[in-house]
Amino acid sequence: METTGTSVEPAADAELQRRLVYGDESALTEAYAAYSGLVRAVAVRVTRSPAAAEDVAQEVFAQLWSRPYGFDARRGSLRTWLSVLAHRRAVDWVRSEARHRKAAGADDSALQAIPDTGPGPDETVVDRERSLLLHSALAELPQSQREVVHLAYFAGRTYRQAAVELGIPEGTAKTRLRSALRKLAESMADPPDPALERGA
């Protein structure tokens, strides 16, 4: 839907809601023409992102269309209701972005904590044992998790590149990687280490 920028006034809120409940698409068009600018403005103030504000606006009007009974004209105006809904959706977007950034940072830290398994001229016995332990732990991972770890760490891919290469959503790639790293960390931390006890 695109707003025409006209100054067409919507019908009275209660009547507009009644038409929406009965599936009158023209009622949604009127509401969108009248309030889409307001909804975007509220969302931009919160998200600081025009693209995110557009997504928020689409979600707000999708909710108005799918659940028009959520608005009660006796308790306030449609303008106010849409503004509050836009603000809530925008706050949800900001919180979601913050969680994603935090998760990405945690993943990066976990990846850096995995010991380097590449052999070097001064590699010690302990290094070799840890390398064997890591490869053993990797072998025990489900294939789907092992693939993501290999691409994201050993093959130097980004999360997005790994997701594209595997044909899965980025969120799925991150979830698999987090689960794999957790299992690897548990395996690497499990005492005692039989290999070291054998006489390293």
PDB file of C-alpha atoms in Angstrom:
ATOM      1  CA  MET A   1       0.000   0.000   0.000  1.00  0.00           C
ATOM      2  CA  GLU A   2       1.197   3.496  -0.769  1.00  0.00           C
ATOM      3  CA  THR A   3      -0.162   6.650   0.735  1.00  0.00           C
ATOM      4  CA  THR A   4      -1.261   9.185  -1.843  1.00  0.00           C
ATOM      5  CA  GLY A   5      -0.504  12.102   0.433  1.00  0.00           C
ATOM      6  CA  THR A   6      -4.066  13.405   0.075  1.00  0.00           C
ATOM      7  CA  SER A   7      -5.918  15.147   2.890  1.00  0.00           C
ATOM      8  CA  VAL A   8      -8.869  12.756   2.737  1.00  0.00           C
ATOM      9  CA  GLU A   9     -10.317  12.493   6.229  1.00  0.00           C
ATOM     10  CA  PRO A  10     -11.164   8.989   7.451  1.00  0.00           C
ATOM     11  CA  ALA A  11     -14.669   8.113   8.553  1.00  0.00           C
ATOM     12  CA  ALA A  12     -15.528   8.387  12.218  1.00  0.00           C
ATOM     13  CA  ASP A  13     -13.410   5.939  14.201  1.00  0.00           C
ATOM     14  CA  ALA A  14     -16.269   3.698  15.306  1.00  0.00           C
ATOM     15  CA  GLU A  15     -17.654   3.460  11.783  1.00  0.00           C
ATOM     16  CA  LEU A  16     -14.200   2.849  10.370  1.00  0.00           C
ATOM     17  CA  GLN A  17     -13.670   0.018  12.825  1.00  0.00           C
ATOM     18  CA  ARG A  18     -17.038  -1.494  11.922  1.00  0.00           C
ATOM     19  CA  ARG A  19     -16.087  -1.522   8.257  1.00  0.00           C
ATOM     20  CA  LEU A  20     -12.711  -3.071   9.055  1.00  0.00           C
ATOM     21  CA  VAL A  21     -14.368  -5.834  11.078  1.00  0.00           C
ATOM     22  CA  TYR A  22     -16.506  -6.617   8.037  1.00  0.00           C
ATOM     23  CA  GLY A  23     -13.433  -6.766   5.798  1.00  0.00           C
ATOM     24  CA  ASP A  24     -13.940  -3.501   3.941  1.00  0.00           C
ATOM     25  CA  GLU A  25     -10.582  -2.864   2.246  1.00  0.00           C
ATOM     26  CA  SER A  26     -11.480   0.740   1.509  1.00  0.00           C
ATOM     27  CA  ALA A  27     -11.597   1.375   5.261  1.00  0.00           C
ATOM     28  CA  LEU A  28      -7.998   0.190   5.568  1.00  0.00           C
ATOM     29  CA  THR A  29      -7.028   2.409   2.637  1.00  0.00           C
ATOM     30  CA  GLU A  30      -8.594   5.416   4.380  1.00  0.00           C
ATOM     31  CA  ALA A  31      -6.836   4.657   7.660  1.00  0.00           C
ATOM     32  CA  TYR A  32      -3.508   4.192   5.876  1.00  0.00           C
ATOM     33  CA  ALA A  33      -3.870   7.435   3.909  1.00  0.00           C
ATOM     34  CA  ALA A  34      -4.739   9.353   7.058  1.00  0.00           C
ATOM     35  CA  TYR A  35      -2.278   7.875   9.555  1.00  0.00           C
ATOM     36  CA  SER A  36       0.635   6.151   7.796  1.00  0.00           C
ATOM     37  CA  GLY A  37       2.749   9.311   7.992  1.00  0.00           C
ATOM     38  CA  LEU A  38       2.109   9.581  11.723  1.00  0.00           C
ATOM     39  CA  VAL A  39       2.942   5.916  12.302  1.00  0.00           C
ATOM     40  CA  ARG A  40       6.213   6.199  10.377  1.00  0.00           C
ATOM     41  CA  ALA A  41       7.176   9.369  12.242  1.00  0.00           C
ATOM     42  CA  VAL A  42       6.655   7.670  15.609  1.00  0.00           C
ATOM     43  CA  ALA A  43       8.651   4.639  14.479  1.00  0.00           C
ATOM     44  CA  VAL A  44      11.540   6.725  13.098  1.00  0.00           C
ATOM     45  CA  ARG A  45      11.865   8.626  16.363  1.00  0.00           C
ATOM     46  CA  VAL A  46      12.322   5.344  18.217  1.00  0.00           C
ATOM     47  CA  THR A  47      14.323   3.247  15.739  1.00  0.00           C
ATOM     48  CA  ARG A  48      16.343   6.002  14.026  1.00  0.00           C
ATOM     49  CA  SER A  49      15.915   3.909  10.881  1.00  0.00           C
ATOM     50  CA  PRO A  50      13.576   4.798   7.980  1.00  0.00           C
ATOM     51  CA  ALA A  51      13.705   1.200   6.755  1.00  0.00           C
ATOM     52  CA  ALA A  52      12.746  -0.128  10.180  1.00  0.00           C
ATOM     53  CA  ALA A  53      10.004   2.501  10.424  1.00  0.00           C
ATOM     54  CA  GLU A  54       8.556   1.259   7.139  1.00  0.00           C
ATOM     55  CA  ASP A  55       8.527  -2.291   8.485  1.00  0.00           C
ATOM     56  CA  VAL A  56       6.866  -1.098  11.681  1.00  0.00           C
ATOM     57  CA  ALA A  57       4.197   0.754   9.684  1.00  0.00           C
ATOM     58  CA  GLN A  58       3.410  -2.350   7.656  1.00  0.00           C
ATOM     59  CA  GLU A  59       3.106  -4.395  10.862  1.00  0.00           C
ATOM     60  CA  VAL A  60       0.850  -1.800  12.499  1.00  0.00           C
ATOM     61  CA  PHE A  61      -1.597  -1.638   9.595  1.00  0.00           C
ATOM     62  CA  ALA A  62      -1.460  -5.396   9.143  1.00  0.00           C
ATOM     63  CA  GLN A  63      -2.582  -5.704  12.762  1.00  0.00           C
ATOM     64  CA  LEU A  64      -5.321  -3.127  12.245  1.00  0.00           C
ATOM     65  CA  TRP A  65      -6.573  -5.159   9.280  1.00  0.00           C
ATOM     66  CA  SER A  66      -6.287  -8.600  10.868  1.00  0.00           C
ATOM     67  CA  ARG A  67      -7.465  -7.633  14.379  1.00  0.00           C
ATOM     68  CA  PRO A  68      -9.569  -4.462  14.103  1.00  0.00           C
ATOM     69  CA  TYR A  69     -11.444  -5.412  17.264  1.00  0.00           C
ATOM     70  CA  GLY A  70      -8.254  -4.621  19.170  1.00  0.00           C
ATOM     71  CA  PHE A  71      -9.145  -0.954  18.793  1.00  0.00           C
ATOM     72  CA  ASP A  72     -11.962   0.385  20.965  1.00  0.00           C
ATOM     73  CA  ALA A  73     -13.304   3.751  19.803  1.00  0.00           C
ATOM     74  CA  ARG A  74     -14.927   4.291  23.220  1.00  0.00           C
ATOM     75  CA  ARG A  75     -11.516   4.360  24.911  1.00  0.00           C
ATOM     76  CA  GLY A  76      -9.687   6.725  22.603  1.00  0.00           C
ATOM     77  CA  SER A  77      -9.078   7.830  19.048  1.00  0.00           C
ATOM     78  CA  LEU A  78      -7.708   5.628  16.296  1.00  0.00           C
ATOM     79  CA  ARG A  79      -4.879   8.140  15.885  1.00  0.00           C
ATOM     80  CA  THR A  80      -3.778   7.603  19.486  1.00  0.00           C
ATOM     81  CA  TRP A  81      -4.189   3.825  19.299  1.00  0.00           C
ATOM     82  CA  LEU A  82      -2.069   3.593  16.154  1.00  0.00           C
ATOM     83  CA  SER A  83       0.586   5.864  17.688  1.00  0.00           C
ATOM     84  CA  VAL A  84       0.844   3.694  20.798  1.00  0.00           C
ATOM     85  CA  LEU A  85       0.957   0.526  18.700  1.00  0.00           C
ATOM     86  CA  ALA A  86       3.669   2.015  16.466  1.00  0.00           C
ATOM     87  CA  HIS A  87       5.715   2.976  19.515  1.00  0.00           C
ATOM     88  CA  ARG A  88       5.432  -0.522  20.994  1.00  0.00           C
ATOM     89  CA  ARG A  89       6.416  -2.188  17.719  1.00  0.00           C
ATOM     90  CA  ALA A  90       9.354   0.191  17.298  1.00  0.00           C
ATOM     91  CA  VAL A  91      10.579  -0.503  20.840  1.00  0.00           C
ATOM     92  CA  ASP A  92      10.325  -4.228  20.126  1.00  0.00           C
ATOM     93  CA  TRP A  93      12.458  -3.702  17.005  1.00  0.00           C
ATOM     94  CA  VAL A  94      15.122  -1.800  18.983  1.00  0.00           C
ATOM     95  CA  ARG A  95      15.230  -4.503  21.675  1.00  0.00           C
ATOM     96  CA  SER A  96      15.466  -7.236  19.036  1.00  0.00           C
ATOM     97  CA  GLU A  97      18.367  -5.459  17.339  1.00  0.00           C
ATOM     98  CA  ALA A  98      20.132  -5.078  20.687  1.00  0.00           C
ATOM     99  CA  ARG A  99      19.729  -8.800  21.390  1.00  0.00           C
ATOM    100  CA  HIS A 100      21.105  -9.675  17.961  1.00  0.00           C
ATOM    101  CA  ARG A 101      24.137  -7.434  18.441  1.00  0.00           C
ATOM    102  CA  LYS A 102      24.768  -8.904  21.883  1.00  0.00           C
ATOM    103  CA  ALA A 103      24.445 -12.456  20.553  1.00  0.00           C
ATOM    104  CA  ALA A 104      26.804 -11.686  17.680  1.00  0.00           C
ATOM    105  CA  GLY A 105      29.360 -10.297  20.137  1.00  0.00           C
ATOM    106  CA  ALA A 106      29.058 -13.385  22.320  1.00  0.00           C
ATOM    107  CA  ASP A 107      29.528 -15.618  19.300  1.00  0.00           C
ATOM    108  CA  ASP A 108      32.654 -13.708  18.287  1.00  0.00           C
ATOM    109  CA  SER A 109      34.098 -14.066  21.788  1.00  0.00           C
ATOM    110  CA  ALA A 110      33.338 -17.775  21.852  1.00  0.00           C
ATOM    111  CA  LEU A 111      34.966 -18.272  18.474  1.00  0.00           C
ATOM    112  CA  GLN A 112      38.100 -16.496  19.631  1.00  0.00           C
ATOM    113  CA  ALA A 113      38.203 -18.764  22.698  1.00  0.00           C
ATOM    114  CA  ILE A 114      38.494 -21.928  20.574  1.00  0.00           C
ATOM    115  CA  PRO A 115      42.141 -22.982  20.541  1.00  0.00           C
ATOM    116  CA  ASP A 116      44.042 -22.680  17.292  1.00  0.00           C
ATOM    117  CA  THR A 117      44.427 -26.213  15.925  1.00  0.00           C
ATOM    118  CA  GLY A 118      46.936 -25.379  13.230  1.00  0.00           C
ATOM    119  CA  PRO A 119      50.261 -27.124  13.849  1.00  0.00           C
ATOM    120  CA  GLY A 120      53.361 -24.994  14.405  1.00  0.00           C
ATOM    121  CA  PRO A 121      57.065 -25.765  14.733  1.00  0.00           C
ATOM    122  CA  ASP A 122      56.985 -25.097  18.465  1.00  0.00           C
ATOM    123  CA  GLU A 123      53.757 -26.957  19.163  1.00  0.00           C
ATOM    124  CA  THR A 124      53.836 -28.603  22.578  1.00  0.00           C
ATOM    125  CA  VAL A 125      52.433 -31.961  23.655  1.00  0.00           C
ATOM    126  CA  VAL A 126      49.610 -30.170  25.463  1.00  0.00           C
ATOM    127  CA  ASP A 127      48.750 -28.291  22.278  1.00  0.00           C
ATOM    128  CA  ARG A 128      48.596 -31.563  20.354  1.00  0.00           C
ATOM    129  CA  GLU A 129      46.396 -33.163  22.967  1.00  0.00           C
ATOM    130  CA  ARG A 130      44.039 -30.198  22.967  1.00  0.00           C
ATOM    131  CA  SER A 131      43.923 -30.309  19.198  1.00  0.00           C
ATOM    132  CA  LEU A 132      42.987 -33.989  19.265  1.00  0.00           C
ATOM    133  CA  LEU A 133      40.395 -33.294  21.933  1.00  0.00           C
ATOM    134  CA  LEU A 134      38.868 -30.485  19.853  1.00  0.00           C
ATOM    135  CA  HIS A 135      38.675 -32.613  16.722  1.00  0.00           C
ATOM    136  CA  SER A 136      37.117 -35.421  18.734  1.00  0.00           C
ATOM    137  CA  ALA A 137      34.537 -33.008  20.146  1.00  0.00           C
ATOM    138  CA  LEU A 138      33.823 -31.674  16.651  1.00  0.00           C
ATOM    139  CA  ALA A 139      33.253 -35.204  15.375  1.00  0.00           C
ATOM    140  CA  GLU A 140      30.587 -35.721  18.025  1.00  0.00           C
ATOM    141  CA  LEU A 141      28.561 -32.680  16.927  1.00  0.00           C
ATOM    142  CA  PRO A 142      25.502 -33.155  14.719  1.00  0.00           C
ATOM    143  CA  GLN A 143      26.425 -32.639  11.085  1.00  0.00           C
ATOM    144  CA  SER A 144      24.336 -29.465  10.799  1.00  0.00           C
ATOM    145  CA  GLN A 145      26.278 -27.841  13.659  1.00  0.00           C
ATOM    146  CA  ARG A 146      29.637 -29.170  12.462  1.00  0.00           C
ATOM    147  CA  GLU A 147      29.088 -27.607   9.029  1.00  0.00           C
ATOM    148  CA  VAL A 148      28.417 -24.160  10.487  1.00  0.00           C
ATOM    149  CA  VAL A 149      31.451 -24.320  12.795  1.00  0.00           C
ATOM    150  CA  HIS A 150      33.667 -25.377   9.906  1.00  0.00           C
ATOM    151  CA  LEU A 151      32.475 -22.569   7.642  1.00  0.00           C
ATOM    152  CA  ALA A 152      32.296 -19.825  10.267  1.00  0.00           C
ATOM    153  CA  TYR A 153      35.607 -20.589  11.983  1.00  0.00           C
ATOM    154  CA  PHE A 154      37.887 -22.901  10.069  1.00  0.00           C
ATOM    155  CA  ALA A 155      36.914 -21.648   6.588  1.00  0.00           C
ATOM    156  CA  GLY A 156      36.740 -18.008   7.673  1.00  0.00           C
ATOM    157  CA  ARG A 157      33.185 -17.355   6.512  1.00  0.00           C
ATOM    158  CA  THR A 158      30.921 -14.720   8.046  1.00  0.00           C
ATOM    159  CA  TYR A 159      27.575 -15.784   9.502  1.00  0.00           C
ATOM    160  CA  ARG A 160      25.772 -14.487   6.431  1.00  0.00           C
ATOM    161  CA  GLN A 161      28.152 -16.261   4.066  1.00  0.00           C
ATOM    162  CA  ALA A 162      27.801 -19.520   5.973  1.00  0.00           C
ATOM    163  CA  ALA A 163      24.016 -19.222   5.933  1.00  0.00           C
ATOM    164  CA  VAL A 164      23.970 -18.563   2.187  1.00  0.00           C
ATOM    165  CA  GLU A 165      26.380 -21.408   1.484  1.00  0.00           C
ATOM    166  CA  LEU A 166      24.280 -23.839   3.518  1.00  0.00           C
ATOM    167  CA  GLY A 167      20.990 -22.494   2.192  1.00  0.00           C
ATOM    168  CA  ILE A 168      19.612 -21.686   5.640  1.00  0.00           C
ATOM    169  CA  PRO A 169      18.416 -18.462   7.320  1.00  0.00           C
ATOM    170  CA  GLU A 170      21.072 -16.400   9.069  1.00  0.00           C
ATOM    171  CA  GLY A 171      19.238 -16.819  12.390  1.00  0.00           C
ATOM    172  CA  THR A 172      19.367 -20.601  12.000  1.00  0.00           C
ATOM    173  CA  ALA A 173      23.096 -20.467  11.300  1.00  0.00           C
ATOM    174  CA  LYS A 174      23.680 -18.394  14.441  1.00  0.00           C
ATOM    175  CA  THR A 175      21.556 -20.716  16.569  1.00  0.00           C
ATOM    176  CA  ARG A 176      23.418 -23.785  15.341  1.00  0.00           C
ATOM    177  CA  LEU A 177      26.760 -22.103  15.901  1.00  0.00           C
ATOM    178  CA  ARG A 178      25.865 -21.048  19.447  1.00  0.00           C
ATOM    179  CA  SER A 179      24.737 -24.577  20.295  1.00  0.00           C
ATOM    180  CA  ALA A 180      27.887 -26.060  18.784  1.00  0.00           C
ATOM    181  CA  LEU A 181      30.183 -23.673  20.635  1.00  0.00           C
ATOM    182  CA  ARG A 182      28.436 -24.431  23.904  1.00  0.00           C
ATOM    183  CA  LYS A 183      28.945 -28.177  23.381  1.00  0.00           C
ATOM    184  CA  LEU A 184      32.568 -27.698  22.356  1.00  0.00           C
ATOM    185  CA  ALA A 185      33.263 -25.552  25.421  1.00  0.00           C
ATOM    186  CA  GLU A 186      31.747 -28.221  27.660  1.00  0.00           C
ATOM    187  CA  SER A 187      33.796 -30.959  25.991  1.00  0.00           C
ATOM    188  CA  MET A 188      37.033 -28.989  26.201  1.00  0.00           C
ATOM    189  CA  ALA A 189      36.455 -28.237  29.899  1.00  0.00           C
ATOM    190  CA  ASP A 190      35.581 -31.769  30.976  1.00  0.00           C
ATOM    191  CA  PRO A 191      38.146 -33.058  33.531  1.00  0.00           C
ATOM    192  CA  PRO A 192      39.951 -35.305  33.801  1.00  0.00           C
ATOM    193  CA  ASP A 193      41.752 -35.397  30.471  1.00  0.00           C
ATOM    194  CA  PRO A 194      42.753 -39.045  29.880  1.00  0.00           C
ATOM    195  CA  ALA A 195      45.198 -38.111  27.138  1.00  0.00           C
ATOM    196  CA  LEU A 196      47.178 -35.848  29.434  1.00  0.00           C
ATOM    197  CA  GLU A 197      47.072 -38.427  32.225  1.00  0.00           C
ATOM    198  CA  ARG A 198      48.735 -40.990  29.965  1.00  0.00           C
ATOM    199  CA  GLY A 199      52.083 -39.343  30.360  1.00  0.00           C
ATOM    200  CA  ALA A 200      52.312 -36.153  28.468  1.00  0.00           C
TER     201      ALA A 200
END
